[in-house]
Every structure is written in C-alpha cells, then in structure tokens.
Short mmCIF file of C-alpha atoms in Angstrom, two decimals:
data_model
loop_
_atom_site.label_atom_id
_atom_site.label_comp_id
_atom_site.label_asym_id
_atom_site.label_seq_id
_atom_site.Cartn_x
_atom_site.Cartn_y
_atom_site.Cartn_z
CA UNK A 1 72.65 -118.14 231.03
CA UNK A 2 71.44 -115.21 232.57
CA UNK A 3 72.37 -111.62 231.12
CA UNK A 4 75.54 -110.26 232.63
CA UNK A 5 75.11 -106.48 233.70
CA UNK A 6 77.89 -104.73 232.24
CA UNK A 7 79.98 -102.36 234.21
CA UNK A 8 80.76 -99.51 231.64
CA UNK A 9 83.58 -97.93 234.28
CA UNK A 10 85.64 -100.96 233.98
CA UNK A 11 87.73 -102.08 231.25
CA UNK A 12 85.88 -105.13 229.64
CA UNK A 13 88.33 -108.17 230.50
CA UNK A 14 87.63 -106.80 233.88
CA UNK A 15 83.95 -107.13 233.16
CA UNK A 16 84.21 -110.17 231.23
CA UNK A 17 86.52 -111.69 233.67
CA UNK A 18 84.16 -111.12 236.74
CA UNK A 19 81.27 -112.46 234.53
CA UNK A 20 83.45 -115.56 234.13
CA UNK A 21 83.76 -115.88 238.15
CA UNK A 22 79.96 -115.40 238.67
CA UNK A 23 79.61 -118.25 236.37
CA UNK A 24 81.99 -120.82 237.80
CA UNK A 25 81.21 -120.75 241.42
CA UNK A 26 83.13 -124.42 242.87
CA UNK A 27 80.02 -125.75 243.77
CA UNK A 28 79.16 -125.43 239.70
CA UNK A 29 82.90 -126.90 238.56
CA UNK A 30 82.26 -129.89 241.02
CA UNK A 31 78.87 -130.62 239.05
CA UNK A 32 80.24 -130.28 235.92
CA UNK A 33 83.31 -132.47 236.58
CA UNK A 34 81.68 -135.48 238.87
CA UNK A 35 79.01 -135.65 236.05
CA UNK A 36 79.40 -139.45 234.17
CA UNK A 37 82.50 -140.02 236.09
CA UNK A 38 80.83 -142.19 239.10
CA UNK A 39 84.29 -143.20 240.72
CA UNK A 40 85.34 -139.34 241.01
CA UNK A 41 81.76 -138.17 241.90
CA UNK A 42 81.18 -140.44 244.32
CA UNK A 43 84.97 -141.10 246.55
CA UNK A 44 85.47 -138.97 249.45
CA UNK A 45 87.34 -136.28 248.92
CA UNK A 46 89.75 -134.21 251.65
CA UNK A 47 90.42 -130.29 250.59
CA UNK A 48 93.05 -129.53 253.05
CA UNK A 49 95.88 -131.38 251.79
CA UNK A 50 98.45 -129.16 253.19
CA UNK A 51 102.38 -129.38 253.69
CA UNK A 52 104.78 -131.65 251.77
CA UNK A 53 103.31 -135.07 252.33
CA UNK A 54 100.06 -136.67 254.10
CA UNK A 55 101.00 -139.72 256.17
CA UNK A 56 98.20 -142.36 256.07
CA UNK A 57 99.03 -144.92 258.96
CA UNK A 58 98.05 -148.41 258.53
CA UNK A 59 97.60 -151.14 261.21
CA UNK A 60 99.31 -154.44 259.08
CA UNK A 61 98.73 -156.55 262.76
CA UNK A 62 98.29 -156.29 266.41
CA UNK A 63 100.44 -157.54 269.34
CA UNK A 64 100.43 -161.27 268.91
CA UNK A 65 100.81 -162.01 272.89
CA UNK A 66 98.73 -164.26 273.40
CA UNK A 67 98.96 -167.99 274.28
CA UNK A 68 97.62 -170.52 276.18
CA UNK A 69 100.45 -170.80 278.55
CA UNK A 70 100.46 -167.67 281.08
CA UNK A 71 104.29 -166.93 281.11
CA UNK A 72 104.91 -167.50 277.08
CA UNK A 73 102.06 -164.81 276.58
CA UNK A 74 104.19 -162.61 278.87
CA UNK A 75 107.24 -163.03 277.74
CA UNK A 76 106.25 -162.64 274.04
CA UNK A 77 107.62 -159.28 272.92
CA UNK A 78 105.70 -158.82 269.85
CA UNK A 79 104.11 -155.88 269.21
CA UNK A 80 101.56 -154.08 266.80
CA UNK A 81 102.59 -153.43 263.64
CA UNK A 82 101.96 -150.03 261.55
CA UNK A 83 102.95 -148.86 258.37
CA UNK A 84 102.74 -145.23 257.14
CA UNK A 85 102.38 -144.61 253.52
CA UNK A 86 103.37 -140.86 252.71
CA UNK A 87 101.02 -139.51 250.44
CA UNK A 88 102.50 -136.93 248.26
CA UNK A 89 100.69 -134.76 245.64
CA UNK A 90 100.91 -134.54 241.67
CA UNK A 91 99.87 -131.77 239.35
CA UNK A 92 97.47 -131.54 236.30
CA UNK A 93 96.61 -128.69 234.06
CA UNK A 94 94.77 -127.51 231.36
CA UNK A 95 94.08 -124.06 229.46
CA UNK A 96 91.75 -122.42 227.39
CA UNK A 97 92.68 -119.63 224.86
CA UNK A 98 90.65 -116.71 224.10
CA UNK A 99 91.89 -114.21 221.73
CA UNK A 100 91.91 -110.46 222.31
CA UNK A 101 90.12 -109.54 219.23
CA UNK A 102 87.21 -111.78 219.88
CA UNK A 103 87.06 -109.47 223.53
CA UNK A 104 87.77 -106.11 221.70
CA UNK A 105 84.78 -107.25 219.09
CA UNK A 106 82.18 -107.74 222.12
CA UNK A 107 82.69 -104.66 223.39
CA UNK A 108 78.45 -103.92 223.13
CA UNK A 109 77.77 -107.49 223.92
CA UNK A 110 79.43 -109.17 226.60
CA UNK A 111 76.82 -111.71 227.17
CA UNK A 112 77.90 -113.34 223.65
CA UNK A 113 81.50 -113.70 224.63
CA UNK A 114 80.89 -114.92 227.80
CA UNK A 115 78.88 -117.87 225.86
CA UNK A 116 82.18 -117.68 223.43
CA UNK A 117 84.85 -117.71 226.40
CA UNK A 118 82.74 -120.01 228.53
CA UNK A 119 82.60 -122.72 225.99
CA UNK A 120 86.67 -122.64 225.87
CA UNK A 121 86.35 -122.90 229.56
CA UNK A 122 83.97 -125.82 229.83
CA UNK A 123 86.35 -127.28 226.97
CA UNK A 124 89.24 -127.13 229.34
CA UNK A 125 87.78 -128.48 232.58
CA UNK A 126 86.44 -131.60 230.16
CA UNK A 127 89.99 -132.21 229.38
CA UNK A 128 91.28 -131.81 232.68
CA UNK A 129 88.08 -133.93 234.49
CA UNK A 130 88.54 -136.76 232.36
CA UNK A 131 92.51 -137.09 233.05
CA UNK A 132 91.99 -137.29 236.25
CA UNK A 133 88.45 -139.38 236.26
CA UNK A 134 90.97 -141.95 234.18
CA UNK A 135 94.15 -141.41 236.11
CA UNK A 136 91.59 -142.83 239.28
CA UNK A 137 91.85 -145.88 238.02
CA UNK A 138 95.37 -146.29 236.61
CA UNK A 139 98.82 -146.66 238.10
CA UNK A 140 100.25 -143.13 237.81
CA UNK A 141 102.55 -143.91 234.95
CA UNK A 142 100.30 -141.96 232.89
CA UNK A 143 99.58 -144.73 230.10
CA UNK A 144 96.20 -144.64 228.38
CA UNK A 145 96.57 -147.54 226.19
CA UNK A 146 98.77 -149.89 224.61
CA UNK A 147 99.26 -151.01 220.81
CA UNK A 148 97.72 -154.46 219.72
CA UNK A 149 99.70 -154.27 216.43
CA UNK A 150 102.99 -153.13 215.45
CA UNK A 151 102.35 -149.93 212.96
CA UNK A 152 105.09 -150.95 210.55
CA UNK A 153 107.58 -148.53 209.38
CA UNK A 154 105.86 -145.31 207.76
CA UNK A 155 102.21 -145.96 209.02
CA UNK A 156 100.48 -143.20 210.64
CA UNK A 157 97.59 -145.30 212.14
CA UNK A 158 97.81 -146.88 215.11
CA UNK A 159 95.45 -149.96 216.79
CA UNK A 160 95.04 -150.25 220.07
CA UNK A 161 94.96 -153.34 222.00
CA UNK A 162 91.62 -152.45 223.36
CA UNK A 163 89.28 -150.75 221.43
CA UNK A 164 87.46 -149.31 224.65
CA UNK A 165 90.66 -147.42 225.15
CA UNK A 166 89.92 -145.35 222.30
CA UNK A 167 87.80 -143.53 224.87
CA UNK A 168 90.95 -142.13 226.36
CA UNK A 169 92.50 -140.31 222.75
CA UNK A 170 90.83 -137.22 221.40
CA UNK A 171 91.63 -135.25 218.17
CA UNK A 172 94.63 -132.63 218.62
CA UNK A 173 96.12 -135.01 221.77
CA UNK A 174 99.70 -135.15 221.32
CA UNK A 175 101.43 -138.70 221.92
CA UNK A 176 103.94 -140.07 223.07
CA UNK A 177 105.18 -143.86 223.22
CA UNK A 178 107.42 -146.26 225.74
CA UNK A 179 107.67 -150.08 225.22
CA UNK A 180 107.18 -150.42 228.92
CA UNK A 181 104.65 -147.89 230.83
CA UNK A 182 107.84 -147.03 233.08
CA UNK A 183 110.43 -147.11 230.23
CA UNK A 184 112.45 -144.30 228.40
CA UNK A 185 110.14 -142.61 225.60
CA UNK A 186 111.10 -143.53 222.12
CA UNK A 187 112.97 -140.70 220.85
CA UNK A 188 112.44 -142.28 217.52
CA UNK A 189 108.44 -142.83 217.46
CA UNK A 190 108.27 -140.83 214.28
CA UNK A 191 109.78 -140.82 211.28
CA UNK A 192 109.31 -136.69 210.90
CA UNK A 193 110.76 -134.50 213.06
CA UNK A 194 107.67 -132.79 215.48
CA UNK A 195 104.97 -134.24 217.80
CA UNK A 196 103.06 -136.67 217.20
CA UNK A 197 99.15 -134.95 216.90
CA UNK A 198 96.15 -137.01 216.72
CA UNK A 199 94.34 -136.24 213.34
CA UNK A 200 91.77 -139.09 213.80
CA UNK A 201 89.99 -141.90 215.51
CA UNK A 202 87.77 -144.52 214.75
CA UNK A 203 86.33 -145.60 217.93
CA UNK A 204 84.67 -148.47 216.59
CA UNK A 205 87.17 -149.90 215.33
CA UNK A 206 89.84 -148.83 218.36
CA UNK A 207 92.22 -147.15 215.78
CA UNK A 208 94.20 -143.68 216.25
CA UNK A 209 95.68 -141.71 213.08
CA UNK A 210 98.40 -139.52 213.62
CA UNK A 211 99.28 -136.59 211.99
CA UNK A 212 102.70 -138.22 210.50
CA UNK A 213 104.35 -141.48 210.41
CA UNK A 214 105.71 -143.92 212.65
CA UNK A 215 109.32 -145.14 213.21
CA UNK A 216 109.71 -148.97 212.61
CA UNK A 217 111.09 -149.31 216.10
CA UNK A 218 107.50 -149.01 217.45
CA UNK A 219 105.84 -152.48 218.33
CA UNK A 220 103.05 -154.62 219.44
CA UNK A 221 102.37 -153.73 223.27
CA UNK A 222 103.83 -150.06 223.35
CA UNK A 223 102.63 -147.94 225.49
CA UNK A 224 101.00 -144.46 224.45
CA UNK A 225 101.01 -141.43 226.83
CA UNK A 226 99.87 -137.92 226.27
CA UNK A 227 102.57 -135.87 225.98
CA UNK A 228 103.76 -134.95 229.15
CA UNK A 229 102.34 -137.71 231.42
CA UNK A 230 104.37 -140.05 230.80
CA UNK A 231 106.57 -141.52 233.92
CA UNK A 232 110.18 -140.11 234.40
CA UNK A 233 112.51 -141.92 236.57
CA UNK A 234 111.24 -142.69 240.14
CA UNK A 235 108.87 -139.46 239.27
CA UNK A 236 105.35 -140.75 238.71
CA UNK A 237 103.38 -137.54 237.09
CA UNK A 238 100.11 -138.94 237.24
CA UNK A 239 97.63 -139.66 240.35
CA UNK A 240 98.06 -143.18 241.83
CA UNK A 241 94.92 -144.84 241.31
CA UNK A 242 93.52 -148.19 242.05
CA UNK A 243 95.89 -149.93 239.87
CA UNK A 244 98.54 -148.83 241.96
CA UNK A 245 96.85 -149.02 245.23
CA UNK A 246 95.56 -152.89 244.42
CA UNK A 247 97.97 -153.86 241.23
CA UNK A 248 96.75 -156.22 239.00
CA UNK A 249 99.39 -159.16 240.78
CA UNK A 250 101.36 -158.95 244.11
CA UNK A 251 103.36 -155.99 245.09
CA UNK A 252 107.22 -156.27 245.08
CA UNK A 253 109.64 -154.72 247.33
CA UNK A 254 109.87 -151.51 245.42
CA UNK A 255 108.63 -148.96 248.05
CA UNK A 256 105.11 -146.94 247.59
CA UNK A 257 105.00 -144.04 249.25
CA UNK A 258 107.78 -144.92 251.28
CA UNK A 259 106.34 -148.59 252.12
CA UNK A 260 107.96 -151.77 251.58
CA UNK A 261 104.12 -153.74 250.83
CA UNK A 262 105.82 -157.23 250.84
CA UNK A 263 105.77 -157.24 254.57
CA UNK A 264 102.33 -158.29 253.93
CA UNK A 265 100.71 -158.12 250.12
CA UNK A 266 97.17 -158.32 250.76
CA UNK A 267 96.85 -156.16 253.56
CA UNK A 268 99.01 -153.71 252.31
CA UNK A 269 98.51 -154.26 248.77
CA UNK A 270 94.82 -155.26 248.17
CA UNK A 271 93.04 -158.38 247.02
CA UNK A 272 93.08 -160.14 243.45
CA UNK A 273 90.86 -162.28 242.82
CA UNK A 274 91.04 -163.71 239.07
CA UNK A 275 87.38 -164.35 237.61
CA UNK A 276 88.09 -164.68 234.10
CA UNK A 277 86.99 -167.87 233.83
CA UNK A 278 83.66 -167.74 235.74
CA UNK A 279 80.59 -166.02 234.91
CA UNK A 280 80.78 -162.45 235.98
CA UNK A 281 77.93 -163.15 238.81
CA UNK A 282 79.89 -165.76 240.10
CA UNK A 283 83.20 -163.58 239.43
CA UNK A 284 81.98 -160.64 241.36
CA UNK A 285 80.27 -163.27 244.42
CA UNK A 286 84.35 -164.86 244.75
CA UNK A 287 85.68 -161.06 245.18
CA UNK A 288 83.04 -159.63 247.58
CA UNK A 289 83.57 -163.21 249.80
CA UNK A 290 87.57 -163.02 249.46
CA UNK A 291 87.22 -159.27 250.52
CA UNK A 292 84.30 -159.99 253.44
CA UNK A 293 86.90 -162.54 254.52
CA UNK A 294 89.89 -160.39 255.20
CA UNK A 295 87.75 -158.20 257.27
CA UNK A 296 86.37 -155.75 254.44
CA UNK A 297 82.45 -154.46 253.77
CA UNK A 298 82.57 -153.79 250.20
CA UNK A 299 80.06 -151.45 249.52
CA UNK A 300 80.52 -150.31 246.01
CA UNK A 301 81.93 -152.43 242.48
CA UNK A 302 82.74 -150.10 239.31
CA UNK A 303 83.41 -151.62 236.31
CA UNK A 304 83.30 -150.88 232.46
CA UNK A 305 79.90 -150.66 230.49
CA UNK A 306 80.41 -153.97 228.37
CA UNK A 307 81.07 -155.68 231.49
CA UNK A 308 77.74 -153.91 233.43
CA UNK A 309 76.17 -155.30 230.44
CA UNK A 310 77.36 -158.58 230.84
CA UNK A 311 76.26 -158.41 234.15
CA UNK A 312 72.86 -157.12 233.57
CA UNK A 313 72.21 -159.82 230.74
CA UNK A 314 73.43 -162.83 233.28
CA UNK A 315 70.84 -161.54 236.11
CA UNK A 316 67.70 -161.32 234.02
CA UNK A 317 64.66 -161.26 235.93
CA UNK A 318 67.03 -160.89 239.26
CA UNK A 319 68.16 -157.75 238.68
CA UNK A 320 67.44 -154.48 241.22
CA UNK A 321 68.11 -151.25 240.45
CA UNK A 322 68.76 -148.66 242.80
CA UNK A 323 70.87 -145.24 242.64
CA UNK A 324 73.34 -143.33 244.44
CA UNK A 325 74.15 -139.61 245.18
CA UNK A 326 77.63 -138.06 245.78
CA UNK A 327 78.09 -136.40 248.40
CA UNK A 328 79.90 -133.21 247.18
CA UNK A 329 77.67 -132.37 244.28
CA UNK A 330 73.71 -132.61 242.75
CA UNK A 331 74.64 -136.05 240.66
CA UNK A 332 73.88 -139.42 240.79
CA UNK A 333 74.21 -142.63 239.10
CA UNK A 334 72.41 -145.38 238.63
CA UNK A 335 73.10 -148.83 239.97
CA UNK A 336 72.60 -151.87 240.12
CA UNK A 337 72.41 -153.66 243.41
CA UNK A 338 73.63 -157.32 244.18
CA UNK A 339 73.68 -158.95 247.36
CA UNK A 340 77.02 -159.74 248.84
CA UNK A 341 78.79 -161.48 252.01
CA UNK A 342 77.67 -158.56 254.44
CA UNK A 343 75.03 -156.82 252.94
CA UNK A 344 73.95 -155.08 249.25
CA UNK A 345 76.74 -153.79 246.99
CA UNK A 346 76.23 -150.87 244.27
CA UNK A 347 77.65 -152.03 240.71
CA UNK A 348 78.33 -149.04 238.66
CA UNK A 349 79.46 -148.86 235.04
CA UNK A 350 82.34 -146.13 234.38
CA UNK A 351 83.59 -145.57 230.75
CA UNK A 352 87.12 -144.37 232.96
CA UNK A 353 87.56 -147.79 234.17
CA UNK A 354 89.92 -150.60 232.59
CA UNK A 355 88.16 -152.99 230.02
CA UNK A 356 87.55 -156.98 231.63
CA UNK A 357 88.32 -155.66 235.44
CA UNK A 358 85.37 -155.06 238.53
CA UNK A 359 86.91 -152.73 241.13
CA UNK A 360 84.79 -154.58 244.46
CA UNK A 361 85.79 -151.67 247.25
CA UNK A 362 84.85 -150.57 250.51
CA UNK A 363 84.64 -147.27 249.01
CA UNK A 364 84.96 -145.16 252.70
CA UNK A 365 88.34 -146.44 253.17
CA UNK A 366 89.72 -144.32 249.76
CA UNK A 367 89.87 -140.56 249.57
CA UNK A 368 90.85 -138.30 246.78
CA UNK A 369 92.93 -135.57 248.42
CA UNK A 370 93.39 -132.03 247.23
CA UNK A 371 94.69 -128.71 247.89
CA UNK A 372 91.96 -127.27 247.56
CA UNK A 373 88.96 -128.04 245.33
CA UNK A 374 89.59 -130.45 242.01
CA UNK A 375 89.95 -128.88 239.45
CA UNK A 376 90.15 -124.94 240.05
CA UNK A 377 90.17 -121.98 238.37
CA UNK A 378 93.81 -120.58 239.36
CA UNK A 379 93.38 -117.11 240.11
CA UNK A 380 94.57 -117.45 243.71
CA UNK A 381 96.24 -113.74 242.80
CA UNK A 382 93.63 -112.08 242.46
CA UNK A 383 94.10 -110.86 238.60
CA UNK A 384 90.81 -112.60 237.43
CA UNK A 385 89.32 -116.01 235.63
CA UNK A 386 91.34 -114.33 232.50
CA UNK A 387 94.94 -113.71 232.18
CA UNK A 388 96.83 -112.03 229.23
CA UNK A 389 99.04 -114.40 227.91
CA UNK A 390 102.48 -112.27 227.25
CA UNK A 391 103.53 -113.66 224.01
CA UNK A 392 99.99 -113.70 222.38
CA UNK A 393 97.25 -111.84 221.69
CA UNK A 394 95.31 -113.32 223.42
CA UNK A 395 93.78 -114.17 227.04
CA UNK A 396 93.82 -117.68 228.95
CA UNK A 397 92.48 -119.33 231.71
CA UNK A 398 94.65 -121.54 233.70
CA UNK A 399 92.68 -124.53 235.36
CA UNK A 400 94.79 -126.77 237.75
CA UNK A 401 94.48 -129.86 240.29
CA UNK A 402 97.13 -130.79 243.13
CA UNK A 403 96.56 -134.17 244.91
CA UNK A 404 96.52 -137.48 245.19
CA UNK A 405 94.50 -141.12 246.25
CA UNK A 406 94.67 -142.33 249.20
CA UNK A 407 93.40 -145.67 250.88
CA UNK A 408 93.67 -146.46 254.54
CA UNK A 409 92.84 -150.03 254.36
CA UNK A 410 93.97 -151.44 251.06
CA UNK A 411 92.91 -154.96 252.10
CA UNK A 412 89.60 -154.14 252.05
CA UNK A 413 89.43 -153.81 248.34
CA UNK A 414 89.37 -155.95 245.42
CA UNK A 415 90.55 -156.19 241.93
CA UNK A 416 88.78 -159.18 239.91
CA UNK A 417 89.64 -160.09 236.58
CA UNK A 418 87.10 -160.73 234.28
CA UNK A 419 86.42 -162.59 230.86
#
C-alpha cells in the first residue's frame, strides 16, 4: 500500500476515513469481489436500477395467423403474446468494526491502521461477495444447505447433506433452521436459549459444530439459513438466482414476479434436462442440443469443481482450454471449451454453484441489476468510509447491495442434472 500523507489540520477519523476512500475506489471493490466468483464476474450487470420495480417483457409467442386457407388466416384473431416479469430489488449487508482506541493509538501512524481498518474492510466485502456470488445461483429463500442426518436431541454437530456445502458456513455465522426452505423457522432448534453460532467446521468431512445443542425436533433434510436470510411469508430476502429463474422441475402457477409461468414452462421457466445417468460429456451435449433447439445459443456452462473435474478426466486428450475476461473488471477465468449445437461453449468451475448440476446458459440474456455498483461502501451522506457507531466505542463501515437477476429469455437456458 502506498504511504498515506497525513493531514495534521484534520481530526484523524477524518484522515483515516479519506485514506479509506482513496483505497476503495469501485473500480478496486469490483476486482476484489468478481475475483473466483466466475458467474458474478462475468454476467452483465445494469447500475441504474431505479424506481420501485424493473419490468422485463418477454415475447412467450407471436400472432399465430397464418394458414393455408386465405380467409381462416384472416379471420384468426390471435395475437402475440408477452409477459412482463417485474423485477423488484432485495437488500444485503455487511459491517466491519473498528474500535476507537485502536484510531486514538495510531495517532503518529496512520498508515498502520489503515492496514488494521482495511483488513476489517476487505473482511466485510468477503462476506458480503460471497452471499451474493452464492445467492446467484440459488432460489432466494436464502438456504445454504440442508442436513443429511438428524442431530439427535442434545448434539451440537451438524452434517450436511452435501459436504461441498460446507463451503457456504464460516466460523461465527449464526444459523438458523426450517424443515422446508420456505417454512416457519424452528423456534425450538436449540435446546439453550441464544443463537445458534458456528464454533467449527470440518470441511472434509461436511460437518458444522455449533456453539450449543440442538432440539430433538430438528431432522434429516432441514434446511439451514444464516440468520436473517431466511424466507418470510411471500417475502423472499435473498436474490433470485438461477434456481429460481430455471427451477430444478416445472414451474407451478404460483406467480414470479407477477407471472403466472405455466402459460408456458419452458419458455418462461427454462429448460431441464436430467443427465444423471449419462456421462457428463454426453450430459452437457443433451442440454446444449435441448437449449439450441428451443431457439437458444448457449454460450457459457458453470458448474462445481468435482464436476469440472469429472469433465476434464472424461475428455482426456480432447480437451481445449481457453479463458475469459469480464467485462467490468481486470479478472478472468479459465475455461474449458467444448463444442456445442451452434458453436464453442465456455465450461467454468464455480465453488458458488450447487453440487451434481451444469448451468448451460446463453449468458447475454441474464443481467445482475443494481442500484448502483455491487457491493458499495454506503457513505452516500457524505460523513466518510467510517461512521461512529452510537452505542460503542467504536467506528464501522457499512457495506450494502440493492438488486436483483434478471433474464429476458429464460428458455434459452438450461439446468442439467448430473451424476
């Protein structure tokens, strides 16, 4: 880092706090956060997302007036049509904490706390880059994982159903737990009175130890949530990712974003295509052809790093790499490239995306929308990167994202299932 001239006229959170600013310029918060997370890095992204909703109009069919009889295609009244989905935005935060002794202590050397202050920063746009980098390819409800076991009465650790999921838990998360990802919480998941607080995790073995006990009403297939996700009622608090967008089986009638997608499932729902019991080269050759043949051009397949090695054992010799560049920041990731139905698709491993699935998707029909960049420091007011916290000694910075996913051509995109 380069040394911070201090301005000895200005009180030093002042200083410090337009250090702070220097340092995380938007440009240097985008290549922090679309870093390893290839899905967020690479999906177009809209800024502006103004007002109270974004409508995102899709053409389901044209006017079917046609025939081969001159006055039946005239008389035919049909006509084309459109459905609107009304995209609406969601919140996500995260802060850091930086005590006011630790500032008063640096008063000759600001350069070391703003190594101190920026490493609670960084801390804090990790946590909030990998909710959403996850929530990209989840369903909103704001589950991370599901138990494989039931804990028993009294047990603090927990097993997940997929050890890859561990990758979503860290140490001082606080849980919470549902037996349906859109059911009422368990008011009884512990046997203690308090939160539930992550004290330990195994990753290896996909196991999470809490800091006290479980209630014996907790089973098998319960859902975990970070505390505060979870969904509430009709309210989903999480972004609306490609598990919502393309759900893992056929939409019912329960309206998303204010559309009814049984008026036709695929194109307003997206494509499944069930590989799990081919090889995951022929898997990911049935989606790409099932997506080619509803119109689509996938261009892009993400998928989990077990499966991309899978993948890269089955091609052998075959295999070519390549590598692709975001748009919005100086990252890349490296691919590997397959041909497909109209032309070469990127496969890209993502330790956010669901264990056993390939998302196969035209990737320019699928926007992340924002107001404003994602994440951002909130200091819109104008009182700094640092804000005194009133009940602490202390300082925080508040870091914040308000958006959603969109995708203007659901049909085009594929989720495959695979072994």
């Amino acid at each position: 880092m380069a040394t911070t001239t201090i301005n000895t006229t200005a009180p030093l959170s002042t200083t410090v706090s337009e250090a702070l600013k220097e340092h995380y310029k938007p440009q240097r918060i985008k290549n922090m956060v679309y870093e390893n997370n290839p899905l967020l890095g690479l999906m177009p992204k809209y800024e502006k997302f103004g007002g109270e909703n974004m409508p995102i109009p899709i053409i389901v069919t044209g006017p079917q007036r046609r025939s081969a009889d001159f006055e039946t295609a005239q008389t035919n009244t049909s006509t084309s049509t459109v459905k609107q989905f009304q995209l609406t935005r969601v919140k996500d935060y995260s802060f850091a904490a930086i005590e006011h002794e630790a500032l008063k202590a640096s008063m000759n050397n600001v350069d070391a706390f703003v190594r101190y202050a920026t490493m609670e920063i960084d801390g804090a746009i990790h946590a909030l880059k990998r909710s959403m980098a996850v929530a990209m390819y989840r369903d909103g409800t704001g589950s991370i994982g599901t138990l494989g076991a039931d804990p028993g009465e009294g047990a603090a650790l927990l097993t997940l159903s997929n050890a890859a999921d561990s990758s979503n838990f860290e140490v001082g998360m606080e849980l919470v737990c549902s037996g349906t990802s859109t059911g009422s919480l368990r008011g009884n998941f512990t046997t203690a009175s308090g939160t539930a607080v992550i004290a330990g995790i195994d990753r290896d073995l996909g196991t999470v130890t809490l800091s006290v006990n479980t209630h014996g009403d907790v089973g098998s297939a319960d859902h975990l949530f970070q505390k505060g996700d979870a969904h509430a009622g009709a309210s989903y608090k999480k972004m609306r990712g490609l598990e919502a967008w393309v759900p893992s089986s056929a939409p019912a009638s329960a309206v998303f974003f204010n559309v009814d997608r049984t008026a036709d499932v695929t194109r307003l729902g997206g494509i499944r295509f069930d590989g799990s019991a081919l090889p995951i080269e022929e898997a990911l050759i049935g989606g790409a052809s099932q997506v080619a043949r509803e119109g689509g051009t996938p261009t892009h397949c993400f998928m989990d790093f077990d499966s991309y090695a899978n993948l890269e054992k089955a091609l052998g010799s075959k295999i070519v790499y390549d590598r692709v560049k975001s748009a919005d920041a100086d990252v890349g990731f490296d691919t590997m490239t397959v041909q497909g139905p109209k032309g070469r698709i990127q496969i890209i491993p993502d330790h956010n995306c669901q264990p056993n699935v390939a998302w196969m998707l035209q990737l320019d029909t699928w926007s992340l929308n924002t107001l404003g960049s994602a994440p951002q420091i909130l200091d819109a007011d104008g009182a700094g990167t640092l804000l005194r916290v009133h009940s602490l000694d202390a300082y925080e910075c508040r870091v914040g994202m308000y958006g959603n996913i969109a995708c203007n051509a659901p049909g085009y995109n594929c989720r495959i299932a695979l072994a």
